[in-house]
Amino acid sequence: MTHMHVNLKVNGREVEVRAEPRTLLIHLLREHLDLTGPHIGCDTGHCGACTVDLDGRSVKSCMVFAAQVQGAEVTTIEGIAGDGGAPHPLQEAFREHHGLQCGYCTPGMIVRAWRLLEENPDPDEEAIRYGISGNLCRCTGYQNIVKAIRAAADEMNAARETEQ
Amino acid sequence: MSEQAAATTEERIEKLQGLGCARKRVEDARFTQGKGNYVDDIKLPGMVFGDFVRSPYGHARIEGIDKDAALAVPGVLAVLTAEDLKPLNLHYMPTLAGDVQAVLADEKVLFQGQEVAFVIAEDRYAAADGVELVEVEYEALPALTDANRSMDEDAPVLREDIADKTEGAHGARRHPNHIFTWEAGDRAAAEQALASAEVVAEELVVYQRVHPCPLETCGCVASMDKVNGKLTIWGTFQAPHAVRTVASLITNIPEHNIRIVSPDIGGGFGNKVGVYPGYICAAVASIVLGRPVKWIEDRMENLSATAFARDYHMSGKIAATRDGRITGLRCHVLADHGAFDACADPSKFPAGFFNICTGSYDIPSAHVEVDGVYTNKAPGGVAYRCSFRVTEASYFIERMVDVLARKLDMDPAELRRRNLIAKDRFPYTSALGWEYDSGDYHAALDKALAAVDYPALRAGQKAGREAFERGETRTLTGIGVAFFTEIVGAGPVKNCDILGLGMFDSCEIRIHPTGSAIARLGTISQGQGHATTFAQILASEIGIPADRITVEEGDTDTAPYGLGTYGSRSTPVAGAATAMAGRKIRAKAQMIAAYLLEVHEDDLEWDADRFQVKGNPERVKTMAEIAFAAYNQAIPGIEPGLEAVSYYDPPNMTYPFGAYVCVVDVDVDTGVTDVRRFYALDDCGTRINPMIIEGQVHGGLTEALAIAMGQEIAYDETGNVYGGSLLDFFLPTAVETPTWETDFTTTPSPHHPIGAKGVGESPNVGGVSAFSNAVNDAFAHLGLTHAQMPHDHWRVWETAERLGLHG
């Protein structure tokens, strides 16, 4: 199988990867770039464990080929912490509100919630539930995830107000 | 006096973050930052990948396997088949249930998705290419997918390897497709109760085949170090020590040369208890190639080949007086075990603890009989978020009580109240032989019914039905009441073992000189938060803050021997071992403190984190001071160091219980169900961490919702599996999942050192019944007594159609 060179930006860093065009983005991230935060849960685009941010949209990285990410900008769970590695308010809120158990869905869930709050900084419960409906969790029953995302939204909105 | 010493006992207890504290989880920092270490994250130098060729047939003879085209694929290193494993005697492996299972299909395939060949390649893409090119020639055979037909005279013989064996692991076999017959209770007494009863209700209650489906599938990395002869396997193991012992027995590699490591596990729910062909093939491939071999199944392989749960066809008869006193119970179960008996039950219990099926009720006579049979379906029979077959038992009795209530024309909550075991009867011995440790069932039921204002709910339902009659609405409301008693914490070594391994568990504690500690256990967390909660148990026992206690599990080279985490056994068994090991630490600490304070041991009393001289609170030694002295001061008659280990063999199981109420609105025209309200009261004995308990209840209820309302692994008559991907197998999203209301009562276990009973599985056990009772209740006034699960939209619509609601 022929290989290609893929140039993309991952978590703010320019990278070049030599991979088969059919390589899935999730494998490119996990195996070529050692970013093992995003996980594989289903291979069919249903579970969302592999969710990353691709050019400003949440995508399931098991549904994207390496050949499709030439020049793209990707953010994974490893890339959302604040300055100096301080946890993002979402990461802090998931811990505070017990929004995770086994942790397997968590990176995809948080990266999806991160984009959701960019799209809608003040979502109500229904909007949060709908907004994360592409990400499955088998442990928490979602209730504390919803609570955590709402709490992070409050925290981020309060910080924005302070800045202004 | 230092500021710390001046703190009150209450302030110091608070700082410990021990029992009862909603302590935040120590696991979460790494998981929220993507720094977990799951098996597929492991990357070793020279590591290669294995992938399976699987059977497209449910039942077929293998005429030939041609590896040549696969071996020609660049990167493919080897292709293993049964023929390659035969010289090693590894083409079959023992199952946890005393049967054998083909590692790679030997002459025949017995279920769709069965492992036929194992392709090893430099990367997972090359392995997948190789899988495509292995040519297997099959001769299709008639498939047997209806368990009701397994023991027919003309049924196809599935297991030719054992066809002539008249004796199985659990007694006589009377048909080549018969695995075992197991019974409990007094048949004659139960028959007599039924024959003389004023009222008898009968029902066939089928608990469909489902799958635990943790978000992370099963997998491993096997690495044979040929220099020192040591085999290390990292994998998704809920019972790493048991895997090591079994691996040693199978391979003849001495146990000290096998290391099993469970890294972070992305959910288990029973799926990761069993030993699967992938583990064996990866290990063999690593031994043959001298390179680490990774095998990770994909979701379709997971759903269609590794494990299933339930598949119990339960025919029940329940006898009662006209005023609603239950007098007897009988149950016959047809248990569909698939192609190999790979159930994960304690060895003496081929039907698990199904004989807990008298539930929470004082039933004077009962008898159960279970026939296990083979079919052309995947093997498994794991305990999906429950203790062994307890969900089946609880679902059975909770449906039967509702069916009886219909027959008696009595409110189902009232019928339960009349038959619940009274508080003063504990410890209570059931007609089927279990000794329930403690309970206050009536208090729990009363609290639950008051919390939801049950009379108002029923009044609302009645008004709704009248409005329906008048044509003002197309929605019917169902109210499901369920009461459950779990039996968890297996278990006493006298009657609980798996393949001869006693089901005790363990904890080993080392106190460090400056007053922090590490505790290692024989269990393994898969999301339950052991690193958080076991530190809390210990903090309360030894007075060292939970934040200064590391909890480590899952590495057989370092952790003490234990039987792992499933069946809600971690807190009842390993949690008890933790408390007992902590008490050993404290006993030695007391001797050291007595020496340091120059008093007799008996003159000391324990105060949260220190010993003080009785009547003289000024004269104290804190645990940190004692630890330092233990390592650094010569103390006559006491050896240095402060360590302890406890192997805990529980005297009995624990019996958590609870009362659940579900309110569901059913659209009779679409079959769509909307859970309007779900209230769950759990009594798990002493509560270690309320935050984690609540999280466990939320998750267990969501899994119960999935099972009751949609999950099914079905097969067609030719052996094709339906439900083998997440397109077909229902996992609820945040949109379908309702908001859960949780509540509790606290009835400590009298025999557990801290009174804890375990909680992780209760909501699944009680939840399924509550949902199903609610859906059935919605149609009860129209004559429906029982509709089979799952209550998906199609089936609910069908029920409405059958009842003539569509005009």
Short mmCIF file of C-alpha atoms in Angstrom, two decimals, chain A residues 9 61 85 126 145:
data_model
loop_
_atom_site.label_atom_id
_atom_site.label_comp_id
_atom_site.label_asym_id
_atom_site.label_seq_id
_atom_site.Cartn_x
_atom_site.Cartn_y
_atom_site.Cartn_z
CA LYS A 9 -1.90 21.05 12.88
CA SER A 61 -12.20 10.44 14.07
CA GLY A 85 -1.48 22.75 31.72
CA GLU A 126 -32.29 19.85 26.74
CA ILE A 145 -22.27 14.80 32.73
#
